CSV table of C-alpha atoms in Angstrom, one decimal:
chain,number,residue,atom,x,y,z
P,811,UNK,CA,-29.4,-46.7,-37.7
P,812,UNK,CA,-31.2,-47.4,-34.4
P,813,UNK,CA,-27.9,-48.1,-32.9
P,814,UNK,CA,-26.7,-44.9,-34.3
P,815,UNK,CA,-29.5,-42.8,-32.9
P,816,UNK,CA,-29.2,-44.7,-29.5
P,817,UNK,CA,-25.4,-43.7,-29.3
P,818,UNK,CA,-26.3,-40.1,-30.2
P,819,UNK,CA,-29.0,-40.0,-27.5
P,820,UNK,CA,-26.4,-41.3,-24.9
P,821,UNK,CA,-23.8,-38.7,-25.9
P,822,UNK,CA,-26.4,-35.9,-25.7
P,823,UNK,CA,-27.4,-37.1,-22.2
P,824,UNK,CA,-23.7,-37.3,-21.1
P,825,UNK,CA,-23.1,-33.8,-22.6
P,826,UNK,CA,-26.1,-32.4,-20.8
P,827,UNK,CA,-25.1,-34.0,-17.5
P,828,UNK,CA,-21.5,-32.7,-17.9
P,829,UNK,CA,-22.7,-29.1,-18.4
P,830,UNK,CA,-25.1,-29.3,-15.6
P,831,UNK,CA,-23.1,-31.3,-12.9
P,832,UNK,CA,-19.5,-31.3,-13.6
P,833,UNK,CA,-17.8,-29.8,-10.6
P,834,UNK,CA,-16.1,-26.4,-11.0
P,835,UNK,CA,-14.7,-24.1,-8.2
P,836,UNK,CA,-16.4,-20.9,-9.6
P,837,UNK,CA,-19.7,-20.1,-7.9
P,838,UNK,CA,-21.2,-17.1,-9.8
P,839,UNK,CA,-23.0,-14.4,-7.9
P,840,UNK,CA,-26.0,-12.4,-9.5
P,841,UNK,CA,-25.3,-8.9,-10.1
P,842,UNK,CA,-26.8,-6.2,-12.4
P,843,UNK,CA,-24.2,-4.9,-15.2
P,844,UNK,CA,-24.5,-1.3,-15.7
P,845,UNK,CA,-25.3,0.4,-18.9
P,846,UNK,CA,-22.8,0.4,-21.5
P,847,UNK,CA,-22.7,3.3,-24.1
P,848,UNK,CA,-19.5,2.1,-25.6
P,849,UNK,CA,-17.0,4.4,-27.3
P,850,UNK,CA,-19.1,7.4,-27.4
P,851,UNK,CA,-19.3,10.8,-25.8
P,852,UNK,CA,-16.2,11.3,-23.9
P,853,UNK,CA,-14.7,8.0,-25.0
P,854,UNK,CA,-15.6,8.6,-28.9
P,855,UNK,CA,-13.4,6.5,-31.0
P,856,UNK,CA,-10.1,7.9,-32.3
P,857,UNK,CA,-6.9,6.4,-33.5
P,858,UNK,CA,-4.3,8.4,-31.5
P,859,UNK,CA,-2.4,5.2,-30.6
P,860,UNK,CA,-1.5,4.8,-34.2
P,861,UNK,CA,1.1,7.4,-33.5
P,862,UNK,CA,3.0,5.0,-31.0
P,863,UNK,CA,6.7,4.5,-31.6
P,864,UNK,CA,7.2,0.8,-30.3
P,865,UNK,CA,10.1,-0.3,-28.3
P,866,UNK,CA,10.9,-3.9,-28.5
P,867,UNK,CA,11.4,-5.9,-25.4
P,868,UNK,CA,14.3,-8.4,-26.4
P,869,UNK,CA,11.8,-11.3,-26.8
P,870,UNK,CA,9.7,-10.6,-23.7
P,871,UNK,CA,6.0,-9.6,-23.6
P,872,UNK,CA,3.5,-8.2,-21.3
P,873,UNK,CA,4.8,-4.9,-20.0
P,874,UNK,CA,1.9,-4.5,-17.7
P,875,UNK,CA,3.5,-1.4,-16.0
P,876,UNK,CA,6.4,1.1,-16.2
P,877,UNK,CA,8.1,3.5,-14.0
P,878,UNK,CA,10.8,6.1,-14.3
P,879,UNK,CA,13.9,5.2,-12.1
P,880,UNK,CA,16.2,7.4,-10.0
P,881,UNK,CA,18.6,7.1,-13.0
P,882,UNK,CA,16.0,8.6,-15.3
P,883,UNK,CA,15.6,5.3,-17.1
P,884,UNK,CA,12.5,3.3,-17.8
P,885,UNK,CA,11.7,0.2,-16.0
P,886,UNK,CA,9.0,-2.2,-16.9
P,887,UNK,CA,7.7,-5.7,-15.9
P,888,UNK,CA,7.3,-8.8,-18.1
P,889,UNK,CA,5.4,-12.2,-18.3
P,890,UNK,CA,8.8,-14.0,-17.9
P,891,UNK,CA,9.3,-12.5,-14.4
P,892,UNK,CA,12.0,-10.2,-15.4
P,893,UNK,CA,12.0,-6.6,-14.5
P,894,UNK,CA,13.6,-4.8,-17.6
P,895,UNK,CA,15.5,-1.5,-17.8
P,896,UNK,CA,15.5,0.3,-21.1
P,897,UNK,CA,18.5,2.7,-21.8
P,898,UNK,CA,18.4,6.0,-23.7
P,899,UNK,CA,19.1,4.2,-26.9
P,900,UNK,CA,16.1,1.7,-26.4
P,901,UNK,CA,18.5,-1.3,-25.6
P,902,UNK,CA,17.0,-3.6,-23.0
P,903,UNK,CA,18.6,-5.4,-19.9
P,904,UNK,CA,17.4,-7.3,-17.2
P,905,UNK,CA,17.4,-5.4,-13.9
P,906,UNK,CA,16.2,-8.2,-11.6
P,907,UNK,CA,14.4,-11.4,-11.7
P,908,UNK,CA,11.3,-11.8,-9.4
P,909,UNK,CA,10.8,-15.5,-10.2
P,910,UNK,CA,7.1,-14.7,-10.4
P,911,UNK,CA,4.8,-12.6,-12.5
P,912,UNK,CA,5.5,-8.9,-11.7
P,913,UNK,CA,2.5,-6.4,-12.5
P,914,UNK,CA,2.6,-2.9,-11.0
P,915,UNK,CA,5.8,-1.2,-10.0
P,916,UNK,CA,6.7,2.1,-8.5
P,917,UNK,CA,10.0,3.6,-7.1
P,918,UNK,CA,10.1,5.1,-3.7
P,919,UNK,CA,11.9,8.4,-3.0
P,920,UNK,CA,14.9,6.4,-1.8
P,921,UNK,CA,15.3,4.5,-4.8
P,922,UNK,CA,13.7,1.2,-3.6
P,923,UNK,CA,11.5,-0.4,-6.4
P,924,UNK,CA,8.3,-1.8,-4.9
P,925,UNK,CA,6.7,-4.5,-7.2
P,926,UNK,CA,3.2,-6.2,-7.0
P,927,UNK,CA,4.0,-9.7,-8.0
P,928,UNK,CA,0.7,-11.7,-8.8
P,929,UNK,CA,2.4,-14.9,-7.7
P,930,UNK,CA,4.7,-13.7,-4.7
P,931,UNK,CA,3.0,-10.6,-3.2
P,932,UNK,CA,4.8,-7.3,-2.5
P,933,UNK,CA,8.4,-7.3,-3.4
P,934,UNK,CA,11.1,-4.8,-2.7
P,935,UNK,CA,14.1,-4.5,-5.1
P,936,UNK,CA,17.1,-2.5,-4.1
P,937,UNK,CA,19.3,-0.5,-6.5
P,938,UNK,CA,21.5,-3.6,-7.1
P,939,UNK,CA,18.6,-5.7,-8.2
P,940,UNK,CA,18.3,-7.8,-5.1
P,941,UNK,CA,14.7,-9.1,-4.6
P,942,UNK,CA,13.0,-9.4,-1.2
P,943,UNK,CA,9.6,-10.6,-0.5
P,944,UNK,CA,8.1,-7.9,1.8
P,945,UNK,CA,4.4,-9.3,2.1
P,946,UNK,CA,3.0,-12.3,1.2
P,947,UNK,CA,0.1,-12.2,3.7
P,948,UNK,CA,-1.6,-9.5,6.0
P,949,UNK,CA,-0.9,-9.2,9.7
P,950,UNK,CA,-3.9,-11.4,10.6
P,951,UNK,CA,-2.5,-14.2,8.3
P,952,UNK,CA,-4.6,-13.8,5.4
P,953,UNK,CA,-2.6,-14.8,2.2
P,954,UNK,CA,-2.1,-12.5,-0.7
P,955,UNK,CA,-3.2,-14.4,-3.6
P,956,UNK,CA,-3.0,-11.7,-6.5
P,957,UNK,CA,-1.0,-8.7,-5.8
P,958,UNK,CA,-1.6,-6.4,-8.9
P,959,UNK,CA,-0.8,-2.8,-8.8
P,960,UNK,CA,1.1,-0.5,-6.2
P,961,UNK,CA,1.8,3.2,-5.3
P,962,UNK,CA,3.4,4.9,-2.6
P,963,UNK,CA,2.4,7.9,-0.4
P,964,UNK,CA,4.7,10.9,0.4
P,965,UNK,CA,5.2,9.3,3.9
P,966,UNK,CA,6.5,6.0,2.4
P,967,UNK,CA,3.3,4.0,3.0
P,968,UNK,CA,2.7,1.5,0.3
P,969,UNK,CA,-0.8,0.9,-1.0
P,970,UNK,CA,-1.3,-2.2,-3.4
P,971,UNK,CA,-4.1,-4.3,-4.7
P,972,UNK,CA,-4.8,-7.9,-3.9
P,973,UNK,CA,-7.1,-8.6,-6.9
P,974,UNK,CA,-8.9,-11.5,-5.7
P,975,UNK,CA,-8.9,-13.5,-2.5
P,976,UNK,CA,-10.7,-16.4,-4.2
P,977,UNK,CA,-8.7,-16.9,-7.4
P,978,UNK,CA,-4.9,-16.6,-7.0
P,979,UNK,CA,-2.9,-16.0,-10.2
P,980,UNK,CA,-0.4,-18.8,-9.5
P,981,UNK,CA,-3.1,-21.4,-8.3
P,982,UNK,CA,-5.2,-20.5,-11.4
P,983,UNK,CA,-2.4,-21.0,-13.8
P,984,UNK,CA,-1.8,-17.4,-14.7
P,985,UNK,CA,-3.0,-14.0,-14.3
P,986,UNK,CA,-5.6,-14.0,-17.1
P,987,UNK,CA,-6.9,-17.2,-16.1
P,988,UNK,CA,-7.4,-16.1,-12.3
P,989,UNK,CA,-9.0,-12.7,-13.6
P,990,UNK,CA,-11.4,-14.6,-15.9
P,991,UNK,CA,-12.6,-16.8,-13.0
P,992,UNK,CA,-12.9,-14.0,-10.7
P,993,UNK,CA,-14.8,-12.0,-13.2
P,994,UNK,CA,-17.2,-14.8,-13.8
P,995,UNK,CA,-18.0,-15.5,-10.1
P,996,UNK,CA,-18.1,-11.8,-9.2
P,997,UNK,CA,-18.0,-12.5,-5.6
P,998,UNK,CA,-16.3,-9.2,-4.9
P,999,UNK,CA,-13.4,-10.4,-2.9
P,1000,UNK,CA,-10.7,-8.1,-4.1
P,1001,UNK,CA,-9.2,-5.5,-1.7
P,1002,UNK,CA,-6.5,-2.9,-1.1
P,1003,UNK,CA,-3.7,-3.6,1.3
P,1004,UNK,CA,-1.4,-1.1,3.1
P,1005,UNK,CA,2.2,-1.8,3.9
P,1006,UNK,CA,4.1,0.1,6.4
P,1007,UNK,CA,7.5,0.4,5.7
P,1008,UNK,CA,8.7,1.1,9.5
P,1009,UNK,CA,6.7,-1.7,11.2
P,1010,UNK,CA,6.9,-4.1,8.1
P,1011,UNK,CA,3.2,-5.0,8.6
P,1012,UNK,CA,0.6,-5.2,5.9
P,1013,UNK,CA,-3.0,-4.5,6.9
P,1014,UNK,CA,-6.4,-4.3,5.0
P,1015,UNK,CA,-7.2,-0.7,3.7
P,1016,UNK,CA,-10.4,-1.5,1.8
P,1017,UNK,CA,-12.4,-4.6,0.7
P,1018,UNK,CA,-15.4,-5.9,-1.0
P,1019,UNK,CA,-14.1,-5.0,-4.6
P,1020,UNK,CA,-14.9,-7.1,-7.7
P,1021,UNK,CA,-11.4,-7.6,-8.9
P,1022,UNK,CA,-9.4,-4.7,-7.4
P,1023,UNK,CA,-6.9,-3.5,-9.9
P,1024,UNK,CA,-5.1,-0.2,-10.5
P,1025,UNK,CA,-4.0,1.9,-7.4
P,1026,UNK,CA,-2.8,5.5,-7.3
P,1027,UNK,CA,-2.1,7.9,-4.6
P,1028,UNK,CA,-3.5,11.5,-5.2
P,1029,UNK,CA,-1.1,14.4,-5.5
P,1030,UNK,CA,-2.1,15.8,-2.1
P,1031,UNK,CA,-2.0,12.4,-0.4
P,1032,UNK,CA,-5.5,12.8,0.7
P,1033,UNK,CA,-6.9,9.8,-1.2
P,1034,UNK,CA,-6.2,6.8,-3.5
P,1035,UNK,CA,-8.0,5.8,-6.6
P,1036,UNK,CA,-8.7,2.5,-7.2
P,1037,UNK,CA,-9.9,0.7,-10.4
P,1038,UNK,CA,-12.6,-1.9,-9.7
P,1039,UNK,CA,-12.3,-4.0,-13.0
P,1040,UNK,CA,-15.4,-6.1,-12.4
P,1041,UNK,CA,-17.8,-3.3,-12.1
P,1042,UNK,CA,-16.4,-1.0,-14.9
P,1043,UNK,CA,-15.6,1.7,-12.3
P,1044,UNK,CA,-13.1,3.9,-10.3
P,1045,UNK,CA,-13.2,4.5,-6.6
P,1046,UNK,CA,-11.7,7.3,-4.4
P,1047,UNK,CA,-10.9,6.1,-1.0
P,1048,UNK,CA,-9.9,8.9,1.5
P,1049,UNK,CA,-6.6,7.8,3.2
P,1050,UNK,CA,-8.1,8.8,6.6
P,1051,UNK,CA,-10.3,5.7,6.3
P,1052,UNK,CA,-13.7,7.5,5.7
P,1053,UNK,CA,-15.9,5.8,3.2
P,1054,UNK,CA,-15.0,5.6,-0.5
P,1055,UNK,CA,-17.1,7.0,-3.3
P,1056,UNK,CA,-17.3,5.9,-6.9
P,1057,UNK,CA,-15.9,8.8,-9.1
P,1058,UNK,CA,-16.0,7.2,-12.5
P,1059,UNK,CA,-18.6,4.6,-13.5
P,1060,UNK,CA,-20.1,2.8,-16.6
P,1061,UNK,CA,-16.8,2.6,-18.4
P,1062,UNK,CA,-16.9,1.0,-22.0
P,1063,UNK,CA,-14.1,-1.5,-20.9
P,1064,UNK,CA,-12.3,-3.2,-18.2
P,1065,UNK,CA,-10.3,-0.5,-16.0
P,1066,UNK,CA,-6.6,-1.9,-15.2
P,1067,UNK,CA,-3.9,0.3,-14.0
P,1068,UNK,CA,-4.1,3.8,-12.8
P,1069,UNK,CA,-1.0,6.0,-12.8
P,1070,UNK,CA,-0.5,9.8,-11.9
P,1071,UNK,CA,0.1,12.1,-14.8
P,1072,UNK,CA,2.1,14.5,-12.8
P,1073,UNK,CA,-0.3,17.4,-13.2
P,1074,UNK,CA,-2.9,16.2,-10.7
P,1075,UNK,CA,-4.5,14.0,-13.4
P,1076,UNK,CA,-4.5,10.3,-13.9
P,1077,UNK,CA,-4.0,7.7,-16.7
P,1078,UNK,CA,-6.4,4.6,-16.6
P,1079,UNK,CA,-5.8,1.9,-18.9
P,1080,UNK,CA,-9.0,0.0,-20.4
P,1081,UNK,CA,-7.6,-3.5,-21.2
P,1082,UNK,CA,-10.5,-4.7,-23.3
P,1083,UNK,CA,-13.9,-3.7,-24.1
P,1084,UNK,CA,-16.8,-5.1,-22.2
P,1085,UNK,CA,-18.3,-8.3,-23.3
P,1086,UNK,CA,-22.0,-8.1,-24.2
P,1087,UNK,CA,-22.8,-11.7,-23.7
P,1088,UNK,CA,-21.4,-11.6,-20.0
P,1089,UNK,CA,-23.1,-8.2,-19.3
P,1090,UNK,CA,-26.5,-10.0,-20.3
P,1091,UNK,CA,-25.7,-12.9,-18.1
P,1092,UNK,CA,-24.7,-10.8,-15.1
P,1093,UNK,CA,-28.0,-11.8,-13.3
P,1094,UNK,CA,-28.0,-15.3,-14.5
P,1095,UNK,CA,-25.4,-17.2,-12.4
P,1096,UNK,CA,-26.4,-20.5,-13.4
P,1097,UNK,CA,-25.5,-19.8,-17.1
P,1098,UNK,CA,-22.1,-18.5,-16.1
P,1099,UNK,CA,-21.5,-21.6,-14.2
P,1100,UNK,CA,-22.1,-23.5,-17.4
P,1101,UNK,CA,-19.9,-21.5,-19.4
P,1102,UNK,CA,-17.0,-22.3,-16.9
P,1103,UNK,CA,-17.6,-26.0,-17.8
P,1104,UNK,CA,-16.7,-25.3,-21.4
P,1105,UNK,CA,-13.2,-25.8,-22.8
P,1106,UNK,CA,-11.4,-22.4,-22.7
P,1107,UNK,CA,-11.6,-21.7,-26.5
P,1108,UNK,CA,-15.6,-21.7,-26.2
P,1109,UNK,CA,-15.5,-19.0,-23.4
P,1110,UNK,CA,-15.9,-15.3,-24.1
P,1111,UNK,CA,-12.5,-13.8,-25.1
P,1112,UNK,CA,-11.2,-10.4,-24.7
P,1113,UNK,CA,-11.2,-8.1,-27.8
P,1114,UNK,CA,-8.3,-6.6,-29.1
P,1115,UNK,CA,-8.9,-2.7,-28.6
P,1116,UNK,CA,-6.4,-0.3,-27.2
P,1117,UNK,CA,-7.7,2.6,-25.1
P,1118,UNK,CA,-6.1,4.6,-22.3
P,1119,UNK,CA,-8.1,7.5,-20.6
P,1120,UNK,CA,-6.8,10.6,-18.7
P,1121,UNK,CA,-9.1,11.7,-15.9
P,1122,UNK,CA,-9.2,14.3,-13.1
P,1123,UNK,CA,-9.3,13.2,-9.6
P,1124,UNK,CA,-13.1,13.7,-9.6
P,1125,UNK,CA,-13.4,11.2,-12.4
P,1126,UNK,CA,-14.0,13.9,-15.1
P,1127,UNK,CA,-12.7,12.3,-18.5
P,1128,UNK,CA,-10.4,14.7,-20.1
P,1129,UNK,CA,-9.0,12.7,-23.1
P,1130,UNK,CA,-8.7,9.2,-24.6
P,1131,UNK,CA,-6.0,7.7,-26.7
P,1132,UNK,CA,-7.3,4.6,-28.8
P,1133,UNK,CA,-6.5,1.9,-31.2
P,1134,UNK,CA,-9.8,0.6,-32.6
P,1135,UNK,CA,-7.9,-1.8,-34.9
P,1136,UNK,CA,-6.1,-3.4,-32.0
P,1137,UNK,CA,-2.7,-2.8,-33.5
P,1138,UNK,CA,-1.5,-2.1,-29.9
P,1139,UNK,CA,-4.0,-3.7,-27.7
P,1140,UNK,CA,-4.7,-5.0,-24.1
P,1141,UNK,CA,-3.6,-1.6,-22.9
P,1142,UNK,CA,-3.1,-1.6,-19.2
P,1143,UNK,CA,-2.2,1.9,-18.6
P,1144,UNK,CA,0.3,4.9,-19.3
P,1145,UNK,CA,2.7,7.0,-17.6
P,1146,UNK,CA,3.8,10.5,-18.4
P,1147,UNK,CA,7.6,10.6,-19.2
P,1148,UNK,CA,9.7,13.8,-17.7
P,1149,UNK,CA,10.1,15.0,-21.3
P,1150,UNK,CA,6.2,15.0,-21.8
P,1151,UNK,CA,6.1,11.8,-23.8
P,1152,UNK,CA,3.5,9.3,-22.9
P,1153,UNK,CA,4.4,5.6,-22.4
P,1154,UNK,CA,1.7,3.0,-23.0
P,1155,UNK,CA,1.8,-0.5,-21.4
P,1156,UNK,CA,0.2,-3.6,-22.3
P,1157,UNK,CA,-0.9,-6.9,-20.8
P,1158,UNK,CA,0.2,-8.9,-23.8
P,1159,UNK,CA,2.3,-6.9,-26.3
P,1160,UNK,CA,6.1,-7.6,-26.9
P,1161,UNK,CA,6.5,-3.8,-27.1
P,1162,UNK,CA,6.1,-0.6,-25.2
P,1163,UNK,CA,4.5,2.2,-26.9
P,1164,UNK,CA,5.5,5.9,-26.7
P,1165,UNK,CA,3.7,8.9,-27.9
P,1166,UNK,CA,5.5,12.1,-28.7
P,1167,UNK,CA,4.7,15.2,-26.6
P,1168,UNK,CA,2.1,17.4,-28.1
């Protein structure tokens, strides 16, 4: 019995030493999580996403973003690296293969498809499906580690987010793994980049964001809206370079993509509700570092809950579309189709969801 107790004591010491001393590359920063009123008020729960008609993706999953092409068809991204084209009969074909993990995408006026690929950087895909890496580093040589979302101004300038300069999606073993590490550290290394199609140079437009995510150019080209996932808020950055302002704060979930809704409003996806434990530990970096030493299945996990939010450019919430049961979850955003239907995207689902026009 004494030997058993001694052995148990040694194991306990080893476990404590592991939790306290094992090296990890995440160095959490203390911060103060904002209040969380949950799904109340403007975010009051509803089940409007129960009306979704689901479009199967031929065995693929993770349609992070979608866009309507010059041919009027829907194009979407996937975890496999394929850019998928969805025909009028909902049949699916592969338009292009990026060889990475495409996230945000947007068509330019000339038909060029711009893709933020988390593994490869900013890509350009022509009408024939030929893929070209346009930017994998900035003009000063800084590598683009986690290209996330993209939008295009009327003058052709491309704005896209580099979610984290600390934890690249490829080096982290995936987009979710990289985002978790960045959110746990909260060192605010995310940024928004600007690609000039004429000079083919990429420069930094805004920096210091806790996981820079969705990017959308305003209808008047005066500013861009940016989702700062780690701080549960949305920024408005004037294109003339004057300081940005927060237009929407204290969101009940992690904001992801932002897409124009074609009427001066915007769709914002909340990929998952906030995690109460991680909010409580926001000012306890030592505890968050211990959590990062635990096996992945012991760490806080996303909750399956679908929610997309429509807002005005000033951050006013107009409506929400929700799925509290999580039947369609990990919602990254939405786009309004030309016929008035709303297409909803997801980080993990094997389908796209489409709501009929109201």
